[in-house]
Amino acid sequence: MSGENLNIGFVALTDSAPLIIARELGFFAAEGLAVTLQKEPSWASLRDHLLFGDLVAAHALAPLPMAATLGIASPKIPVSTALTLSLNGNAITVSHALHQRLRDTGFTGAEPAIATAQALRRIIETEPAKKLRFAVVSPVSNHHYQLRHWLRAASIDPDQDIQITVVPPRHMVAALRAGEIDGYCVGEPWGSLAAAENVGIPIISSYELWNNLMEKVLAVRNDWSQREPDLYLAMIRAILTASQWLDNPQHRLEAAPWVAAAIGVPREVVAMALTGNVPGLAQQEDFHVFARYSANFPWHSHALWLARQMQTAGQWPQGVYSETLIPQVYRCDIYRQAAKALRLPVPNTDFVDWGNHTQSWQVQSDDGHPVTMGPNLIFDGSTVTR
């Protein structure tokens, strides 16, 4: 195993926890790896440092590997992932002023996601010329696609009826406080922090929009992973071990101080996010999922949903077939090598239909035993099939 130091990038979010835990509990070291975690100020900075070689791997937005490989809002450099770091973890947060306007329409906070979007539409219809401003962390992100999907479900045109802008995660609360935006969709702890600082209120979690969608992945340049396959597998094994540790509920509060120190947010705010007790939202055990439900598997089903969102947003290039690209970018084969070395069960298929399970269900593993999956409903009743 190489003795070189490996720089892995992350953005200040609670779903960077598997990387932080792998360092703090010595899981990287146990695999013979010397790792430095490099905090990046924005997703654009992280992407560029990964693409141009300052980082060997990164905590990345789930669509980033496809976007970089295709050159969507990015230099065109082949990137792939063999490891999903987390499921869920985002929330739509609004200012107190917009929250009050929602309440004036009859919104209570207990409504389903579509009803909440319909309440927002009623506000938009009262002042169509005064466009509300929402922020996302990147034009190529779950946050952007989830926000657009939610708006479209209530017949709100995300390109005409509101303004969507890009703000780095760590600046979201300040932008909301300054009145520069009316709301945002971002990963935790930035919704909880807005509530803790009395700046805004989370109203919808990404779990409510899609149960258990791939959220962050470990992204690598293809030339590095091909040049250093043993290092790459060792890195995946260390993070898998950390993910398993994190999904023990007893460990979430133990992890909070380490994550808080790494991302620069008070530990009590991080603890709220890690335990699914986000202010304004119903308590959700699966708000953050790091290992259960085969969370770490780079499902082609999730990737296809992302590809279709890119197409709907007008980002996908002509002449590129997602069915061809996805297996090259979301590497289930490499995941299987790493997981089997740890004797973890691995699904025996790369694709399953999504949007049709209200509770736990099972797929078969490579060794013939069932693997428990979580609910996978999509809020508007849509599904993902080939």
XYZ file of C-alpha atoms in Angstrom:
386
model
C 0.000 0.000 0.000
C 1.296 3.445 -0.917
C 2.602 5.655 1.858
C 1.619 8.871 0.100
C -0.820 11.239 1.755
C -4.261 11.213 0.160
C -6.274 14.432 0.114
C -10.039 13.881 0.228
C -12.290 16.907 -0.120
C -15.550 17.630 1.661
C -18.043 20.460 2.059
C -19.314 21.490 5.493
C -22.385 19.285 5.789
C -23.455 16.602 8.229
C -23.454 13.996 5.452
C -19.658 14.300 5.281
C -19.751 12.292 8.541
C -18.510 8.960 7.068
C -15.236 10.607 6.024
C -14.817 12.333 9.367
C -15.557 9.151 11.325
C -13.175 7.110 9.138
C -10.438 9.543 10.149
C -11.366 9.982 13.817
C -11.818 6.285 14.581
C -8.769 5.175 12.621
C -10.566 3.269 9.859
C -8.412 4.893 7.165
C -5.270 4.083 9.155
C -6.419 0.484 9.646
C -6.455 0.138 5.857
C -2.915 1.529 5.660
C -4.029 4.917 4.355
C -2.703 8.345 5.340
C -5.604 10.712 4.663
C -6.008 14.461 4.967
C -9.562 15.798 4.832
C -9.699 19.134 3.025
C -12.723 21.341 3.700
C -13.847 23.233 0.600
C -15.852 26.489 0.721
C -18.245 25.531 -2.084
C -19.212 22.707 -4.403
C -17.610 24.525 -7.326
C -14.301 24.735 -5.438
C -14.466 21.064 -4.469
C -15.277 20.037 -8.041
C -12.390 22.020 -9.500
C -9.863 20.742 -6.951
C -10.960 17.182 -7.709
C -10.901 17.600 -11.476
C -7.498 19.259 -11.572
C -5.733 16.888 -9.188
C -5.529 18.648 -5.817
C -7.840 15.972 -4.389
C -7.774 12.234 -5.088
C -11.399 11.806 -3.991
C -14.273 13.903 -2.733
C -17.556 13.928 -0.833
C -19.602 14.939 -3.854
C -23.074 15.775 -5.069
C -24.591 12.607 -6.515
C -24.889 14.016 -10.076
C -21.296 15.332 -10.138
C -19.701 12.217 -11.677
C -22.116 12.290 -14.621
C -21.915 16.060 -14.953
C -18.110 16.104 -15.023
C -17.941 13.172 -17.426
C -20.339 14.963 -19.790
C -19.022 18.480 -19.201
C -22.334 19.766 -17.781
C -21.580 23.040 -15.941
C -18.078 21.651 -15.543
C -14.844 20.872 -17.366
C -15.265 17.605 -19.254
C -13.147 15.103 -17.305
C -14.157 11.460 -16.699
C -15.231 10.946 -13.081
C -16.909 7.961 -11.453
C -18.134 6.693 -8.119
C -18.304 3.240 -6.575
C -19.705 4.354 -3.216
C -22.778 6.245 -2.084
C -22.025 8.097 1.153
C -25.569 8.876 2.282
C -29.273 8.904 1.523
C -31.626 11.846 2.201
C -30.465 14.753 4.370
C -31.771 17.873 2.574
C -34.514 20.285 3.569
C -36.361 23.225 2.052
C -36.185 26.143 4.478
C -38.041 29.462 4.201
C -37.756 32.844 5.865
C -40.062 33.747 8.728
C -41.804 36.236 6.450
C -42.545 33.622 3.792
C -43.502 31.109 6.460
C -46.085 33.556 7.803
C -47.449 34.096 4.301
C -47.790 30.336 3.940
C -49.652 30.191 7.231
C -51.976 32.913 5.985
C -53.026 30.526 3.188
C -53.962 27.872 5.754
C -50.608 26.035 5.843
C -49.989 24.343 9.204
C -46.803 22.355 8.575
C -48.571 19.005 8.703
C -49.565 18.959 5.029
C -48.087 16.589 2.444
C -45.395 17.983 0.168
C -47.715 18.724 -2.759
C -50.158 20.671 -0.561
C -47.283 22.778 0.739
C -46.204 23.569 -2.817
C -49.803 24.457 -3.687
C -49.830 26.907 -0.777
C -46.695 28.471 -2.235
C -48.406 28.713 -5.628
C -51.283 30.669 -4.085
C -48.764 33.189 -2.754
C -47.083 33.462 -6.156
C -50.437 34.046 -7.835
C -51.193 37.031 -5.591
C -48.050 38.881 -6.743
C -46.801 37.258 -9.969
C -44.504 40.179 -10.808
C -42.681 39.924 -7.466
C -40.749 36.704 -7.870
C -39.708 34.771 -4.821
C -36.005 33.911 -4.687
C -34.854 30.414 -3.743
C -31.262 29.233 -3.495
C -29.688 25.874 -4.235
C -26.080 24.808 -3.796
C -25.357 24.005 -7.447
C -27.293 23.862 -10.713
C -26.212 20.207 -10.897
C -27.436 18.856 -7.561
C -30.224 16.894 -5.932
C -31.194 20.129 -4.205
C -31.871 21.849 -7.518
C -33.718 18.892 -9.006
C -35.756 18.209 -5.869
C -36.774 21.865 -5.623
C -37.784 21.973 -9.298
C -39.674 18.676 -9.014
C -41.563 19.919 -5.945
C -42.494 23.196 -7.631
C -43.618 21.554 -10.882
C -45.917 19.213 -8.935
C -47.967 22.299 -7.979
C -47.822 23.795 -11.511
C -45.167 26.328 -10.525
C -42.743 26.907 -13.407
C -39.263 26.961 -11.808
C -37.878 28.942 -14.751
C -40.639 31.556 -14.961
C -42.558 31.853 -11.696
C -39.650 32.132 -9.232
C -35.938 32.917 -9.283
C -33.437 30.159 -8.462
C -29.907 31.197 -7.609
C -26.765 29.393 -6.409
C -25.389 29.995 -2.904
C -22.709 27.842 -1.189
C -24.132 25.861 1.752
C -22.267 27.788 4.454
C -23.645 31.122 3.172
C -27.310 30.086 3.046
C -28.251 31.258 6.541
C -26.536 34.632 6.075
C -28.285 35.155 2.723
C -31.652 34.359 4.302
C -30.935 36.671 7.239
C -30.004 39.502 4.873
C -33.211 39.099 2.861
C -31.263 38.225 -0.278
C -33.331 35.047 -0.687
C -36.731 33.876 0.536
C -35.819 30.224 0.964
C -33.396 27.493 0.036
C -32.932 23.788 -0.451
C -29.722 22.573 1.172
C -28.269 19.710 3.158
C -28.104 19.784 6.918
C -27.129 21.349 9.237
C -28.006 24.580 7.437
C -31.768 24.196 7.890
C -31.390 23.435 11.588
C -28.947 26.329 11.995
C -31.452 28.755 10.422
C -34.021 27.610 12.975
C -31.543 27.712 15.875
C -30.577 31.276 14.957
C -34.229 32.282 14.438
C -33.629 33.135 10.774
C -35.871 30.600 9.018
C -37.926 27.431 9.332
C -37.511 24.094 7.493
C -40.812 23.045 5.893
C -40.031 19.987 3.714
C -37.353 17.302 3.987
C -35.908 15.528 0.988
C -37.105 12.279 2.585
C -40.662 13.563 2.160
C -39.980 14.216 -1.534
C -38.290 10.888 -2.197
C -37.781 8.224 0.442
C -34.124 7.176 0.532
C -32.611 8.763 -2.573
C -28.836 8.716 -3.159
C -27.542 12.059 -1.844
C -23.725 12.246 -1.701
C -21.162 9.959 -3.310
C -17.410 9.421 -3.149
C -16.205 10.812 -6.482
C -12.828 10.074 -8.074
C -11.173 10.872 -11.360
C -11.064 7.757 -13.507
C -7.365 8.078 -14.266
C -6.539 7.989 -10.515
C -8.840 5.042 -9.704
C -7.418 3.070 -12.619
C -3.842 3.898 -11.643
C -4.362 3.109 -7.933
C -7.016 0.379 -7.720
C -5.744 -1.015 -4.407
C -5.734 2.407 -2.735
C -9.219 3.052 -4.060
C -10.596 -0.225 -2.706
C -8.921 0.402 0.664
C -10.484 3.864 0.807
C -13.929 2.447 0.051
C -13.527 -0.260 2.705
C -12.563 2.311 5.365
C -15.575 4.498 4.571
C -17.908 1.491 4.477
C -16.719 0.582 7.977
C -17.362 4.152 9.144
C -20.819 4.136 7.550
C -21.750 0.931 9.361
C -20.578 2.480 12.633
C -22.601 5.648 12.010
C -25.857 3.852 11.381
C -25.871 2.471 14.911
C -28.258 4.968 16.581
C -26.173 4.926 19.758
C -23.248 6.358 17.817
C -24.988 9.406 16.307
C -24.587 11.634 19.362
C -21.044 10.359 19.832
C -20.263 11.452 16.272
C -21.780 14.920 16.650
C -18.781 16.666 18.306
C -16.353 15.362 15.666
C -18.599 16.395 12.804
C -19.335 19.757 14.429
C -15.631 20.513 14.834
C -14.912 19.556 11.223
C -17.687 21.650 9.678
C -17.627 24.589 12.113
C -21.205 24.409 13.428
C -22.352 24.044 17.074
C -22.539 20.407 18.156
C -26.138 20.695 19.338
C -27.189 21.764 15.825
C -25.268 18.875 14.255
C -26.824 16.498 16.779
C -30.311 17.599 15.707
C -29.490 16.805 12.095
C -27.782 13.473 12.781
C -30.688 12.242 14.903
C -33.414 13.468 12.535
C -34.793 16.053 14.952
C -34.754 18.989 12.537
C -36.825 21.962 13.785
C -40.042 22.470 11.854
C -40.120 18.885 10.566
C -41.561 15.697 12.013
C -38.916 13.537 13.651
C -37.472 11.220 10.990
C -35.353 8.225 11.905
C -34.213 8.016 8.286
C -33.448 11.710 7.839
C -29.801 10.678 7.343
C -29.047 7.105 6.264
C -25.397 6.087 6.012
C -25.469 2.290 5.614
C -28.801 0.538 6.089
C -31.009 -0.259 3.098
C -27.872 -0.949 1.001
C -27.359 2.808 1.179
C -23.761 2.627 -0.006
C -24.575 0.773 -3.222
C -24.344 3.087 -6.290
C -27.782 2.179 -7.608
C -28.301 2.683 -11.334
C -31.970 3.388 -10.506
C -30.965 6.514 -8.582
C -28.585 7.559 -11.326
C -31.349 7.229 -13.927
C -33.604 9.518 -11.867
C -30.790 12.092 -11.767
C -30.203 11.780 -15.509
C -33.889 12.376 -16.160
C -33.849 15.454 -13.925
C -30.877 16.794 -15.883
C -32.842 16.223 -19.077
C -35.905 18.019 -17.666
C -33.691 20.950 -16.603
C -32.300 21.218 -20.145
C -28.761 20.259 -19.090
C -28.344 16.873 -20.785
C -26.421 16.911 -24.096
C -27.995 15.633 -27.289
C -26.959 12.195 -28.487
C -25.923 10.817 -25.070
C -27.810 7.757 -23.822
C -28.085 7.496 -20.060
C -28.403 3.695 -20.254
C -24.896 3.583 -21.763
C -23.306 6.229 -19.555
C -24.596 5.195 -16.128
C -22.768 1.830 -15.852
C -19.511 3.600 -16.771
C -19.967 6.208 -14.029
C -21.756 4.417 -11.152
C -19.489 1.416 -10.629
C -21.406 -1.341 -8.879
C -18.655 -3.799 -9.833
C -16.013 -1.950 -7.809
C -18.399 -1.556 -4.873
C -18.945 -5.320 -4.872
C -15.211 -5.980 -4.590
C -14.860 -3.714 -1.556
C -18.049 -4.862 0.196
C -17.312 -8.554 -0.256
C -13.898 -8.072 1.362
C -15.795 -6.862 4.441
C -18.367 -9.669 4.098
C -21.179 -7.187 3.646
C -24.267 -8.346 1.723
C -24.419 -6.959 -1.807
C -27.546 -6.725 -4.009
C -27.416 -9.081 -6.985
C -28.850 -6.468 -9.353
C -27.738 -2.947 -10.248
C -31.248 -1.659 -10.942
C -34.571 -1.971 -9.161
C -37.766 -0.038 -9.797
C -38.290 2.894 -7.417
C -41.392 4.658 -6.168
C -43.506 1.618 -5.357
C -42.714 0.649 -1.742
C -44.325 2.274 1.289
C -42.351 0.212 3.795
C -39.332 -2.065 4.036
C -38.882 -4.640 1.281
C -36.135 -6.978 0.097
C -33.837 -7.728 -2.796
C -31.608 -10.761 -3.131
C -27.895 -10.569 -2.434
C -25.102 -12.170 -4.403
C -24.989 -15.008 -1.869
C -28.740 -15.640 -2.071
C -29.774 -13.999 1.194
C -32.310 -11.158 1.310
C -31.114 -7.575 1.679
C -33.532 -5.224 3.451
C -34.373 -2.025 1.612
C -36.247 1.022 2.888
C -39.389 2.767 1.629
C -38.887 4.406 -1.752
C -42.005 6.439 -2.437
C -41.830 9.617 -4.525
C -44.140 12.348 -3.234
C -46.089 12.883 -6.457
C -46.647 9.174 -7.136
C -44.119 8.971 -9.953
C -41.827 5.978 -10.400
C -38.453 5.137 -11.909
C -38.409 2.194 -14.278
C -36.152 1.381 -17.202
